[in-house]
CSV table of C-alpha atoms and ligand atoms in Angstrom, one decimal:
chain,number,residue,atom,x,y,z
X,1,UNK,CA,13.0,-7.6,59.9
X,2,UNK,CA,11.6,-5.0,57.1
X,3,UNK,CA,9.3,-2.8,58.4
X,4,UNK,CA,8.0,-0.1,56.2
X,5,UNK,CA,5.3,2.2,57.8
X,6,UNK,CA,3.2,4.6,55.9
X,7,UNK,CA,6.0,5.3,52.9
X,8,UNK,CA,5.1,8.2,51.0
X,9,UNK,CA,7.4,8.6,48.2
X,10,UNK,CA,7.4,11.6,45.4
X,11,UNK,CA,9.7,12.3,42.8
X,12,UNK,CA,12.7,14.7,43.2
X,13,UNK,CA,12.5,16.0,39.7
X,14,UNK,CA,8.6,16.6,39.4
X,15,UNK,CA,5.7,17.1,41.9
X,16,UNK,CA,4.9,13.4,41.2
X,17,UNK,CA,3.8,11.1,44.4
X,18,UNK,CA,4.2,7.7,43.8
X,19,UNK,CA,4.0,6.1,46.6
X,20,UNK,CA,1.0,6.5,48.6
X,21,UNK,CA,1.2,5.2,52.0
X,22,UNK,CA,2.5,1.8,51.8
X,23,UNK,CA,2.8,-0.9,54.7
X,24,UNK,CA,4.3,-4.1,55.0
X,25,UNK,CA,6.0,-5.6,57.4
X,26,UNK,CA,8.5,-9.1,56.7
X,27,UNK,CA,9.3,-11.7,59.3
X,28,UNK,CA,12.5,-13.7,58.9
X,29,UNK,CA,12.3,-16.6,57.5
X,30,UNK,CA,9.3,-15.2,55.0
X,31,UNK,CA,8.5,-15.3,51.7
X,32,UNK,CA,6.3,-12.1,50.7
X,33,UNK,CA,5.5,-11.4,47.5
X,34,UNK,CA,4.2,-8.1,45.8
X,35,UNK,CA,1.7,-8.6,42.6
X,36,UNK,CA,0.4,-5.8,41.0
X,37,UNK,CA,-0.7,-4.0,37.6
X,38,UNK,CA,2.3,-1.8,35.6
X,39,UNK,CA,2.7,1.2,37.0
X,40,UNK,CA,1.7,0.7,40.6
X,41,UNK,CA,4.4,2.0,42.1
X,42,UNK,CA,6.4,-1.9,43.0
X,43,UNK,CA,10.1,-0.3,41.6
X,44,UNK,CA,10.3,2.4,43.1
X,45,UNK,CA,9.2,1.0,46.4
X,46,UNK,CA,12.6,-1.4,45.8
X,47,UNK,CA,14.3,1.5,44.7
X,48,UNK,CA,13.9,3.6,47.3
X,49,UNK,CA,14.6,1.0,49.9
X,50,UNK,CA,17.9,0.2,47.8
X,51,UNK,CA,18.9,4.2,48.0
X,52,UNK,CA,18.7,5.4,44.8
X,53,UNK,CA,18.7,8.6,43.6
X,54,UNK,CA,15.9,10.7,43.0
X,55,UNK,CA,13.1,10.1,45.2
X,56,UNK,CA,12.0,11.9,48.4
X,57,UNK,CA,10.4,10.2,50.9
X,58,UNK,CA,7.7,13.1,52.3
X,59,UNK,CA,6.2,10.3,55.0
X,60,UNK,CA,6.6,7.2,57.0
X,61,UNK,CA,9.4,4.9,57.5
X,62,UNK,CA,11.5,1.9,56.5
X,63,UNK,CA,13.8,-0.1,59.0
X,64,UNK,CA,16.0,-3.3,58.5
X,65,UNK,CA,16.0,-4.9,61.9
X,66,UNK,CA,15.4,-1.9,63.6
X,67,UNK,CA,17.3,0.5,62.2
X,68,UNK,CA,16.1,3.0,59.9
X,69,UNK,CA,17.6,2.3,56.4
X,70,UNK,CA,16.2,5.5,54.6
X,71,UNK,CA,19.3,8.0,56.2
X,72,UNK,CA,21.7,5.2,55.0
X,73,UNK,CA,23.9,5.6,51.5
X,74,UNK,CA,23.0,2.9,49.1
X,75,UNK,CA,26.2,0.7,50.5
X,76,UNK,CA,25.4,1.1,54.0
X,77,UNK,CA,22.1,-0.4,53.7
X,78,UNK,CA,23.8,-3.5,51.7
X,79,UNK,CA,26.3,-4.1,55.1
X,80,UNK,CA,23.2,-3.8,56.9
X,81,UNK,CA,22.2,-6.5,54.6
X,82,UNK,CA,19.8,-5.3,52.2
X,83,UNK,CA,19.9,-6.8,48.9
X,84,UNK,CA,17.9,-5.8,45.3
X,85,UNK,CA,18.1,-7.8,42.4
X,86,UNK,CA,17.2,-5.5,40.0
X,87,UNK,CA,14.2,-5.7,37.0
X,88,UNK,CA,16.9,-4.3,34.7
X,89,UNK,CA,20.1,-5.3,35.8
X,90,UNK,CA,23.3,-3.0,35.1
X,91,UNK,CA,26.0,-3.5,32.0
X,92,UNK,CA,29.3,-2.3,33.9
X,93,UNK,CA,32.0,-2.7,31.1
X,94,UNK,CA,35.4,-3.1,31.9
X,95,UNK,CA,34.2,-4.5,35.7
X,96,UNK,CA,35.3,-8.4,35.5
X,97,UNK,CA,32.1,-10.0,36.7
X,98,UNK,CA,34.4,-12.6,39.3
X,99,UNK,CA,36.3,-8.8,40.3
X,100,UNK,CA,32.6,-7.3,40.6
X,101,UNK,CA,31.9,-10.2,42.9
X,102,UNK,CA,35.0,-10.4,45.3
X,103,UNK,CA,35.1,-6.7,45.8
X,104,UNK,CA,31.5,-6.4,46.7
X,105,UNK,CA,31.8,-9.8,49.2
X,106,UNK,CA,34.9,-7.9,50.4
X,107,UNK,CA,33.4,-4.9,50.9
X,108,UNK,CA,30.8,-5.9,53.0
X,109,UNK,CA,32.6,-8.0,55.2
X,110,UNK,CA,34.9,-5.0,55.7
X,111,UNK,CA,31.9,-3.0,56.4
X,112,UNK,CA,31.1,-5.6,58.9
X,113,UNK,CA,34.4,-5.8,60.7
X,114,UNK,CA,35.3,-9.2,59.4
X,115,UNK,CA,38.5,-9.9,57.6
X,116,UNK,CA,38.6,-10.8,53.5
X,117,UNK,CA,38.1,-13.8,52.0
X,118,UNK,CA,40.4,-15.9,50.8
X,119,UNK,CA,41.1,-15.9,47.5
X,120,UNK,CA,41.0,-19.4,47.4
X,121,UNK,CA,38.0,-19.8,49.8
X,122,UNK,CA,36.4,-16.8,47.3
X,123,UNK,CA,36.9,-18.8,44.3
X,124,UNK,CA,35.9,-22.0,45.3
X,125,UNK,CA,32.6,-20.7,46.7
X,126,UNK,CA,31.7,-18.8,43.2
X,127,UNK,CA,32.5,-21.5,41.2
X,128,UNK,CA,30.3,-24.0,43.1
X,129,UNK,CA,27.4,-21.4,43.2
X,130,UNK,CA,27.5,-20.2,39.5
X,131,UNK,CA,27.5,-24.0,38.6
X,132,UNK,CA,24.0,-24.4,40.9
X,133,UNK,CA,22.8,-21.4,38.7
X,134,UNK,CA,24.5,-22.7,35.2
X,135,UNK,CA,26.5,-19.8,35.1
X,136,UNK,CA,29.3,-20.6,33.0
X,137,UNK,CA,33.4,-20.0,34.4
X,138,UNK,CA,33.5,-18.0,30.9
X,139,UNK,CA,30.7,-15.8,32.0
X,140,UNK,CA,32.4,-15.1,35.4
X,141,UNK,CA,35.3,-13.6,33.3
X,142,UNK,CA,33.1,-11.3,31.1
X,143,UNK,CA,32.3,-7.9,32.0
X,144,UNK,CA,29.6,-7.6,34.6
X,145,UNK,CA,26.5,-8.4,32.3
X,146,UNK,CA,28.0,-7.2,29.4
X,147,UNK,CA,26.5,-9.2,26.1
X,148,UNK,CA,24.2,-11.6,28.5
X,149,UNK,CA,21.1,-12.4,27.5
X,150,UNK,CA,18.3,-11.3,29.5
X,151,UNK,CA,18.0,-14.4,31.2
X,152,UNK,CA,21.7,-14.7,32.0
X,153,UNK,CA,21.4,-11.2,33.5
X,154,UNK,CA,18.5,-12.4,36.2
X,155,UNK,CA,20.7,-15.4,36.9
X,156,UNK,CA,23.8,-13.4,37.2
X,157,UNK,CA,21.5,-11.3,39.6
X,158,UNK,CA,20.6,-14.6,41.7
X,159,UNK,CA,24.6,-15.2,41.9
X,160,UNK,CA,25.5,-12.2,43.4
X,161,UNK,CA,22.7,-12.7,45.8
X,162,UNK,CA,24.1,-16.2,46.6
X,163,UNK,CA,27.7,-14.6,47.4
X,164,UNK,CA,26.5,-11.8,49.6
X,165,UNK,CA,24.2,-14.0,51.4
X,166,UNK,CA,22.0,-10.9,52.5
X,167,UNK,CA,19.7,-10.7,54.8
X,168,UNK,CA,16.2,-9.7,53.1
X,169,UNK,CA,16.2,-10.0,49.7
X,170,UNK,CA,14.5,-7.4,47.2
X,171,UNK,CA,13.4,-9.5,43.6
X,172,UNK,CA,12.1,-7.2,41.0
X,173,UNK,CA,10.5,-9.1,38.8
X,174,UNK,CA,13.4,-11.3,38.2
X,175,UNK,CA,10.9,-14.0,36.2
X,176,UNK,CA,10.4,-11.4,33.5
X,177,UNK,CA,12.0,-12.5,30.1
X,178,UNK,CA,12.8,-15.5,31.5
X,179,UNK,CA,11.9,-18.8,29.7
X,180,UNK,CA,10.6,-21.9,32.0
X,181,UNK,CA,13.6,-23.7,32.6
X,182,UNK,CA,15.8,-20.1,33.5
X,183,UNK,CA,12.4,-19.5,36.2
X,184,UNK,CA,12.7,-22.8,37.5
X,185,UNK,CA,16.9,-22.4,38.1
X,186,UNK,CA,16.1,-18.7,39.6
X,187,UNK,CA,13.7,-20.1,42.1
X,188,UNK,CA,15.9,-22.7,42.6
X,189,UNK,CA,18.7,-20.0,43.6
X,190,UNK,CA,16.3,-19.0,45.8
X,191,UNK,CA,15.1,-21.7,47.4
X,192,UNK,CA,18.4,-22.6,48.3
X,193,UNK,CA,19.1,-19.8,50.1
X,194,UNK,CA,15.5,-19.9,52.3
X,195,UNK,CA,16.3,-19.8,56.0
X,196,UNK,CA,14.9,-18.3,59.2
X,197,UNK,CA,17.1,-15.6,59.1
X,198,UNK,CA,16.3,-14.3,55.7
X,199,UNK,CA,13.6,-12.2,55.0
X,200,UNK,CA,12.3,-12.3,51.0
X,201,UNK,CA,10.3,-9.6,48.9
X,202,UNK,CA,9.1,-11.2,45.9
X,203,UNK,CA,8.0,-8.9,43.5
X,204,UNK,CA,6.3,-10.3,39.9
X,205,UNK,CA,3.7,-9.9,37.5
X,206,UNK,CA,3.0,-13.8,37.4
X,207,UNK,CA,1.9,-16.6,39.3
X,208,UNK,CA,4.0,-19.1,37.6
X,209,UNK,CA,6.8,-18.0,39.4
X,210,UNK,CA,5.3,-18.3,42.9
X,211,UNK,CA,4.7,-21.7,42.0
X,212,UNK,CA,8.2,-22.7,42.3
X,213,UNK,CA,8.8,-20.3,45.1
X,214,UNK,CA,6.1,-20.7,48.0
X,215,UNK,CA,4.9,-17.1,49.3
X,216,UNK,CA,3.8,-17.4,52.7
X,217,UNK,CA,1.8,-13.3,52.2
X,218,UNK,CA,1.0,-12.5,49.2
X,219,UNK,CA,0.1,-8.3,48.5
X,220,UNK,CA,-1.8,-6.4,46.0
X,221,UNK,CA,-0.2,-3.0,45.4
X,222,UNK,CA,-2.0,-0.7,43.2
X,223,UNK,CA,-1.8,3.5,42.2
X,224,UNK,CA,1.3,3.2,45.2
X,225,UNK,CA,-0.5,1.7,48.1
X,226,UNK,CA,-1.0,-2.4,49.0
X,227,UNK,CA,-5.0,-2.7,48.3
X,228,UNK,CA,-5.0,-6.3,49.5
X,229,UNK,CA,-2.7,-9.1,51.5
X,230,UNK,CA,-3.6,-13.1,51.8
X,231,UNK,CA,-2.2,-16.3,51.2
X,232,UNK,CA,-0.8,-17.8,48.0
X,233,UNK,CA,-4.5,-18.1,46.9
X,234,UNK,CA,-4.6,-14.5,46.4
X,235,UNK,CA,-2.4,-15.0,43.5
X,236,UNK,CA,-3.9,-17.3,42.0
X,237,UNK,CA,-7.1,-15.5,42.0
X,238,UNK,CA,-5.0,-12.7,40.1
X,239,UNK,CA,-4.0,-15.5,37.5
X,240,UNK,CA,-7.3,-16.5,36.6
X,241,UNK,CA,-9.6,-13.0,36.9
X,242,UNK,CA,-6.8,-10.6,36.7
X,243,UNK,CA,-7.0,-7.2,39.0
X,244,UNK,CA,-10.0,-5.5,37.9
X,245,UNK,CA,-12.2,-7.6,40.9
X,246,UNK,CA,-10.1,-6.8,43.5
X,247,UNK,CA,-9.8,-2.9,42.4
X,248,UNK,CA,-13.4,-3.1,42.1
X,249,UNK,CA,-14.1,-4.2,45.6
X,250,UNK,CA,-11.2,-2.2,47.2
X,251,UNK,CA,-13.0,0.5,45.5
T,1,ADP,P1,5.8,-0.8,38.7
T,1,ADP,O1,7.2,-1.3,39.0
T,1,ADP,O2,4.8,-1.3,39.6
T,1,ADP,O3,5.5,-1.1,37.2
T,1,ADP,P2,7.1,1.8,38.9
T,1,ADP,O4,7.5,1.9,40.3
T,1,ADP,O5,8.1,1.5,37.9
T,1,ADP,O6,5.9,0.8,38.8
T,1,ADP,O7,6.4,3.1,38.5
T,1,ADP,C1,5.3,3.7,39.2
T,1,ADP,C2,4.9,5.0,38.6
T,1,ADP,O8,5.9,6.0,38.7
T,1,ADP,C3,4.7,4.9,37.1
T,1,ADP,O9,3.6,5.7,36.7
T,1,ADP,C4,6.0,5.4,36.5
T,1,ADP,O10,5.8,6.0,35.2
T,1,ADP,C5,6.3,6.5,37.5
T,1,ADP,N1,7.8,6.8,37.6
T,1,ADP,C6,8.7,6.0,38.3
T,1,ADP,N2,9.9,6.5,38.2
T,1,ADP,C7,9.8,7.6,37.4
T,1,ADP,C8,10.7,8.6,37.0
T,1,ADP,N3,12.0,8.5,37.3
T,1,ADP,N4,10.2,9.6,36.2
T,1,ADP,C9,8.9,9.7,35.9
T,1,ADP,N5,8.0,8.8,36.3
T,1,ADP,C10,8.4,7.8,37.1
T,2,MG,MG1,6.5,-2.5,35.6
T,3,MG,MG1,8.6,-2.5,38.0
């Protein structure tokens, strides 16, 4: 499904490499997810699969079923199903968050030849998934993020992953600032949307988060590369000794 081969990524504006040869390959139907120390380089590998501005890739290759998504504009690579929930997710005032969400469904069935959703059908469908994610019908009507707490921002996040029902999902530390009940309703939002056809890229600092959603890899990524993959035990031997053993051994 994701197939990223040997991604060396610089910045645009200064002679900065960030990424340093990074690998990693998702199945459908898998949950990966990538731990690593601040800095490492986890962003802007979501970033740069999502298309935005200001990176060069100098090496390698990433492809979404096939078909390479790096020569695509950001919302060619979301038809093609690509989906990032972002670690800091966007205010957009003046953009009704239920009008954010119809036009983007809309968009990208039109980008997929398929006809518009009901407004009816669209409405019934948002309702019933913002309820799963306790997203309130005054919070549909706000401007897109606009005044939400941080946790309301992840969840909104989780909703518009729910309505565009993408194919591999990008999660940037969407646990961060969120208390333990708003974790367990993100995983939840998750959860719900497992399936062999999906393919998941968990990324987060914590372990308490991939204990509501099961990782089948788990990766290390450190200074822009991934230093280590395993099982769900490898985060759990994060949790209790932190990174400095396995950076000591990879080194
Ligand atoms: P992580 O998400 O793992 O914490 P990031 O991808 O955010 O790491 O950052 C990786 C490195 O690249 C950091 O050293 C960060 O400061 C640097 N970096 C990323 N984007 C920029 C930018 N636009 N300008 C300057 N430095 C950047
Ligand atoms: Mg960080
Ligand atoms: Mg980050």
């Amino acid at each position: 499904m994701l197939e990223i081969k040997n991604l060396h990524v610089q910045l645009k504006e200064e002679d900065k490499q960030i990424l340093k040869g990074v690998d990693l390959t998702v199945e459908p139907g898998k949950v990966h997810a990538i731990m690593g120390p601040n800095g490492s380089g986890k962003s802007t590998l979501s970033y740069v699969l999502a298309g935005r501005e200001g990176y060069e890739v100098t090496e390698g290759s990433a492809t979404l079923n096939g078909v390479s998504l790096l020569d695509m504009e950001p919302e060619a690579r979301a038809a093609a199903g690509l989906f990032l929930a972002f670690q800091y997710p966007v205010e957009i005032p003046g953009v009704g968050n239920m009008t954010f969400l119809r036009t983007a469904v809309n968009a990208q069935r039109k980008a997929r030849g398929e006809d518009e959703m009901s407004a009816t059908d669209f409405l019934k469908l948002v309702r019933e998934r913002a309820k799963a994610l306790k997203i309130d019908a005054d919070m549909l009507k706000r401007p897109v993020n606009v005044g939400f707490s941080g946790g309301e921002k992840k969840r909104n996040e989780i909703l518009q992953m729910a309505m565009l029902e993408p194919k591999m999902c990008i999660l940037d530390e969407t646990d961060s600032g969120l208390d333990v009940d708003a974790m367990k309703l993100v995983a939840d939002g998750v959860n719900a949307l497992r399936d062999e056809g999906r393919g998941f890229l968990v990324i987060t600092h914590y372990q308490r988060l991939l204990d509501h959603i099961k990782p089948d890899v788990v990766h290390i990524m450190a200074a822009g590369r991934i230093i280590k993959t395993g099982g769900p035990e490898l985060a759990l031997e994060v949790e209790t000794n932190g990174y400095a053993d396995i950076l000591n051994e990879v080194a």
